[in-house]
Amino acid sequence: NEIYNIRSNERKVISQNYAEYNNIFVAINNIPNGFTETKNNIQISITKYLEKLSELQGIENEKFYKEGFSDAISLIFNCYKEY
């Protein structure tokens, strides 16, 4: 099914995001050991942010699918009414 296939441009974006995510943690790991608590707090903050971002994307996806389903049903009923 086309919807489940990852296109090359999508694959590129995923790869770039993964590289950026790794760069952040490389930068954090380069913070001197004397700042362990700061490093940990940065990592926790980033993780919480990404979890919230993922949650928001899930909410947006749910709204999109519900609207799409409703639109499809409405279209079917409208076509049925015309006949």
Tab-separated table of N, CA and C in Angstrom:
chain	number	residue	atom	x	y	z
A	1	ASN	N	0.842	-1.177	0.000
A	1	ASN	CA	0.000	0.000	0.000
A	1	ASN	C	0.891	1.245	0.000
A	2	GLU	N	0.590	2.189	-0.850
A	2	GLU	CA	1.383	3.416	-1.034
A	2	GLU	C	1.564	4.204	0.259
A	3	ILE	N	0.534	4.236	1.088
A	3	ILE	CA	0.584	5.065	2.298
A	3	ILE	C	1.652	4.568	3.281
A	4	TYR	N	1.989	3.287	3.230
A	4	TYR	CA	2.960	2.713	4.161
A	4	TYR	C	4.390	2.759	3.635
A	5	ASN	N	4.569	3.081	2.366
A	5	ASN	CA	5.905	3.150	1.790
A	5	ASN	C	6.561	4.484	2.140
A	6	ILE	N	7.821	4.414	2.535
A	6	ILE	CA	8.566	5.637	2.843
A	6	ILE	C	9.267	6.074	1.561
A	7	ARG	N	8.942	7.283	1.127
A	7	ARG	CA	9.527	7.815	-0.095
A	7	ARG	C	10.955	8.288	0.188
A	8	SER	N	11.725	8.472	-0.870
A	8	SER	CA	13.125	8.867	-0.702
A	8	SER	C	13.258	10.213	0.001
A	9	ASN	N	12.357	11.182	-0.303
A	9	ASN	CA	12.435	12.483	0.374
A	9	ASN	C	12.084	12.346	1.854
A	10	GLU	N	11.152	11.458	2.181
A	10	GLU	CA	10.809	11.215	3.582
A	10	GLU	C	11.971	10.528	4.299
A	11	ARG	N	12.604	9.587	3.604
A	11	ARG	CA	13.749	8.880	4.167
A	11	ARG	C	14.886	9.859	4.464
A	12	LYS	N	15.070	10.844	3.579
A	12	LYS	CA	16.121	11.842	3.757
A	12	LYS	C	15.840	12.706	4.989
A	13	VAL	N	14.589	13.131	5.159
A	13	VAL	CA	14.214	13.953	6.317
A	13	VAL	C	14.405	13.160	7.613
A	14	ILE	N	13.997	11.909	7.605
A	14	ILE	CA	14.163	11.049	8.784
A	14	ILE	C	15.637	10.922	9.128
A	15	SER	N	16.450	10.705	8.124
A	15	SER	CA	17.889	10.574	8.332
A	15	SER	C	18.502	11.860	8.883
A	16	GLN	N	18.087	12.999	8.328
A	16	GLN	CA	18.600	14.290	8.808
A	16	GLN	C	18.186	14.542	10.251
A	17	ASN	N	16.937	14.229	10.577
A	17	ASN	CA	16.464	14.414	11.951
A	17	ASN	C	17.236	13.530	12.920
A	18	TYR	N	17.495	12.303	12.517
A	18	TYR	CA	18.259	11.375	13.355
A	18	TYR	C	19.663	11.905	13.578
A	19	ALA	N	20.286	12.435	12.518
A	19	ALA	CA	21.639	12.992	12.632
A	19	ALA	C	21.649	14.199	13.562
A	20	GLU	N	20.646	15.075	13.440
A	20	GLU	CA	20.562	16.250	14.317
A	20	GLU	C	20.374	15.836	15.767
A	21	TYR	N	19.528	14.840	15.986
A	21	TYR	CA	19.288	14.338	17.340
A	21	TYR	C	20.591	13.803	17.931
A	22	ASN	N	21.334	13.050	17.143
A	22	ASN	CA	22.620	12.521	17.608
A	22	ASN	C	23.610	13.645	17.882
A	23	ASN	N	23.614	14.678	17.037
A	23	ASN	CA	24.522	15.814	17.241
A	23	ASN	C	24.258	16.508	18.569
A	24	ILE	N	22.997	16.594	18.946
A	24	ILE	CA	22.649	17.211	20.226
A	24	ILE	C	23.280	16.433	21.370
A	25	PHE	N	23.172	15.121	21.341
A	25	PHE	CA	23.719	14.317	22.427
A	25	PHE	C	25.244	14.264	22.396
A	26	VAL	N	25.833	14.367	21.225
A	26	VAL	CA	27.299	14.481	21.147
A	26	VAL	C	27.730	15.779	21.825
A	27	ALA	N	27.012	16.860	21.538
A	27	ALA	CA	27.329	18.154	22.156
A	27	ALA	C	27.165	18.086	23.674
A	28	ILE	N	26.087	17.465	24.125
A	28	ILE	CA	25.863	17.346	25.566
A	28	ILE	C	26.972	16.523	26.212
A	29	ASN	N	27.365	15.439	25.561
A	29	ASN	CA	28.421	14.583	26.118
A	29	ASN	C	29.777	15.279	26.135
A	30	ASN	N	29.937	16.332	25.350
A	30	ASN	CA	31.198	17.086	25.355
A	30	ASN	C	31.246	18.154	26.449
A	31	ILE	N	30.144	18.324	27.168
A	31	ILE	CA	30.145	19.247	28.308
A	31	ILE	C	31.037	18.611	29.383
A	32	PRO	N	31.918	19.384	29.989
A	32	PRO	CA	32.839	18.818	30.989
A	32	PRO	C	32.113	18.077	32.114
A	33	ASN	N	32.785	17.082	32.670
A	33	ASN	CA	32.198	16.220	33.697
A	33	ASN	C	31.762	16.982	34.944
A	34	GLY	N	32.324	18.131	35.201
A	34	GLY	CA	31.932	18.928	36.356
A	34	GLY	C	30.501	19.428	36.275
A	35	PHE	N	29.915	19.338	35.116
A	35	PHE	CA	28.544	19.807	34.894
A	35	PHE	C	27.578	18.641	34.687
A	36	THR	N	27.783	17.565	35.431
A	36	THR	CA	26.971	16.356	35.261
A	36	THR	C	25.490	16.629	35.461
A	37	GLU	N	25.155	17.376	36.496
A	37	GLU	CA	23.749	17.671	36.758
A	37	GLU	C	23.147	18.489	35.610
A	38	THR	N	23.905	19.437	35.101
A	38	THR	CA	23.442	20.243	33.970
A	38	THR	C	23.226	19.368	32.749
A	39	LYS	N	24.178	18.474	32.477
A	39	LYS	CA	24.052	17.555	31.335
A	39	LYS	C	22.796	16.704	31.468
A	40	ASN	N	22.585	16.168	32.661
A	40	ASN	CA	21.407	15.323	32.890
A	40	ASN	C	20.114	16.111	32.714
A	41	ASN	N	20.087	17.334	33.235
A	41	ASN	CA	18.880	18.170	33.104
A	41	ASN	C	18.598	18.512	31.648
A	42	ILE	N	19.636	18.768	30.874
A	42	ILE	CA	19.451	19.058	29.440
A	42	ILE	C	18.865	17.831	28.743
A	43	GLN	N	19.435	16.660	29.023
A	43	GLN	CA	18.935	15.430	28.396
A	43	GLN	C	17.492	15.152	28.792
A	44	ILE	N	17.154	15.362	30.054
A	44	ILE	CA	15.780	15.152	30.519
A	44	ILE	C	14.835	16.131	29.821
A	45	SER	N	15.242	17.397	29.726
A	45	SER	CA	14.406	18.407	29.080
A	45	SER	C	14.168	18.074	27.618
A	46	ILE	N	15.203	17.654	26.921
A	46	ILE	CA	15.067	17.295	25.508
A	46	ILE	C	14.131	16.091	25.359
A	47	THR	N	14.311	15.100	26.206
A	47	THR	CA	13.466	13.910	26.146
A	47	THR	C	12.005	14.270	26.403
A	48	LYS	N	11.735	15.096	27.414
A	48	LYS	CA	10.365	15.521	27.708
A	48	LYS	C	9.778	16.307	26.538
A	49	TYR	N	10.580	17.188	25.949
A	49	TYR	CA	10.114	17.973	24.807
A	49	TYR	C	9.735	17.055	23.653
A	50	LEU	N	10.578	16.084	23.351
A	50	LEU	CA	10.300	15.173	22.245
A	50	LEU	C	9.068	14.310	22.522
A	51	GLU	N	8.875	13.919	23.788
A	51	GLU	CA	7.684	13.150	24.143
A	51	GLU	C	6.427	13.988	23.926
A	52	LYS	N	6.448	15.257	24.334
A	52	LYS	CA	5.301	16.141	24.138
A	52	LYS	C	5.061	16.395	22.650
A	53	LEU	N	6.143	16.577	21.907
A	53	LEU	CA	6.022	16.788	20.468
A	53	LEU	C	5.377	15.573	19.811
A	54	SER	N	5.797	14.397	20.217
A	54	SER	CA	5.223	13.163	19.686
A	54	SER	C	3.748	13.055	20.047
A	55	GLU	N	3.416	13.427	21.282
A	55	GLU	CA	2.019	13.403	21.725
A	55	GLU	C	1.170	14.359	20.896
A	56	LEU	N	1.682	15.562	20.656
A	56	LEU	CA	0.962	16.541	19.843
A	56	LEU	C	0.777	16.047	18.407
A	57	GLN	N	1.800	15.412	17.864
A	57	GLN	CA	1.686	14.862	16.513
A	57	GLN	C	0.630	13.768	16.468
A	58	GLY	N	0.557	12.974	17.524
A	58	GLY	CA	-0.469	11.938	17.607
A	58	GLY	C	-1.863	12.531	17.613
A	59	ILE	N	-2.036	13.623	18.368
A	59	ILE	CA	-3.338	14.298	18.413
A	59	ILE	C	-3.697	14.848	17.043
A	60	GLU	N	-2.726	15.482	16.375
A	60	GLU	CA	-2.970	16.012	15.028
A	60	GLU	C	-3.314	14.893	14.049
A	61	ASN	N	-2.608	13.781	14.127
A	61	ASN	CA	-2.889	12.650	13.242
A	61	ASN	C	-4.289	12.106	13.489
A	62	GLU	N	-4.676	12.011	14.755
A	62	GLU	CA	-6.011	11.514	15.086
A	62	GLU	C	-7.084	12.431	14.501
A	63	LYS	N	-6.913	13.741	14.652
A	63	LYS	CA	-7.880	14.687	14.085
A	63	LYS	C	-7.929	14.551	12.569
A	64	PHE	N	-6.768	14.419	11.937
A	64	PHE	CA	-6.698	14.289	10.491
A	64	PHE	C	-7.458	13.048	10.019
A	65	TYR	N	-7.219	11.917	10.681
A	65	TYR	CA	-7.881	10.687	10.260
A	65	TYR	C	-9.379	10.741	10.511
A	66	LYS	N	-9.797	11.332	11.637
A	66	LYS	CA	-11.227	11.442	11.916
A	66	LYS	C	-11.906	12.327	10.879
A	67	GLU	N	-11.279	13.471	10.571
A	67	GLU	CA	-11.841	14.378	9.567
A	67	GLU	C	-11.872	13.706	8.203
A	68	GLY	N	-10.800	13.024	7.863
A	68	GLY	CA	-10.744	12.336	6.575
A	68	GLY	C	-11.811	11.267	6.464
A	69	PHE	N	-12.019	10.529	7.542
A	69	PHE	CA	-13.048	9.492	7.552
A	69	PHE	C	-14.433	10.123	7.414
A	70	SER	N	-14.674	11.187	8.173
A	70	SER	CA	-15.969	11.881	8.104
A	70	SER	C	-16.212	12.433	6.703
A	71	ASP	N	-15.173	13.023	6.108
A	71	ASP	CA	-15.306	13.559	4.757
A	71	ASP	C	-15.628	12.452	3.759
A	72	ALA	N	-14.990	11.315	3.923
A	72	ALA	CA	-15.222	10.196	2.998
A	72	ALA	C	-16.656	9.682	3.128
A	73	ILE	N	-17.124	9.562	4.361
A	73	ILE	CA	-18.495	9.091	4.582
A	73	ILE	C	-19.491	10.094	3.997
A	74	SER	N	-19.247	11.384	4.227
A	74	SER	CA	-20.123	12.425	3.672
A	74	SER	C	-20.152	12.358	2.154
A	75	LEU	N	-19.014	12.167	1.540
A	75	LEU	CA	-18.939	12.057	0.087
A	75	LEU	C	-19.753	10.866	-0.408
A	76	ILE	N	-19.622	9.747	0.267
A	76	ILE	CA	-20.379	8.548	-0.128
A	76	ILE	C	-21.884	8.814	-0.022
A	77	PHE	N	-22.309	9.421	1.106
A	77	PHE	CA	-23.737	9.722	1.272
A	77	PHE	C	-24.225	10.716	0.225
A	78	ASN	N	-23.434	11.727	-0.067
A	78	ASN	CA	-23.826	12.706	-1.081
A	78	ASN	C	-23.950	12.061	-2.456
A	79	CYS	N	-23.045	11.169	-2.769
A	79	CYS	CA	-23.119	10.471	-4.060
A	79	CYS	C	-24.366	9.573	-4.096
A	80	TYR	N	-24.644	8.944	-2.974
A	80	TYR	CA	-25.812	8.070	-2.889
A	80	TYR	C	-27.100	8.867	-3.069
A	81	LYS	N	-27.146	10.076	-2.461
A	81	LYS	CA	-28.346	10.910	-2.556
A	81	LYS	C	-28.603	11.339	-4.004
A	82	GLU	N	-27.540	11.516	-4.781
A	82	GLU	CA	-27.689	11.973	-6.155
A	82	GLU	C	-28.304	10.915	-7.052
A	83	TYR	N	-28.229	9.645	-6.647
A	83	TYR	CA	-28.766	8.579	-7.498
A	83	TYR	C	-30.118	8.159	-7.114
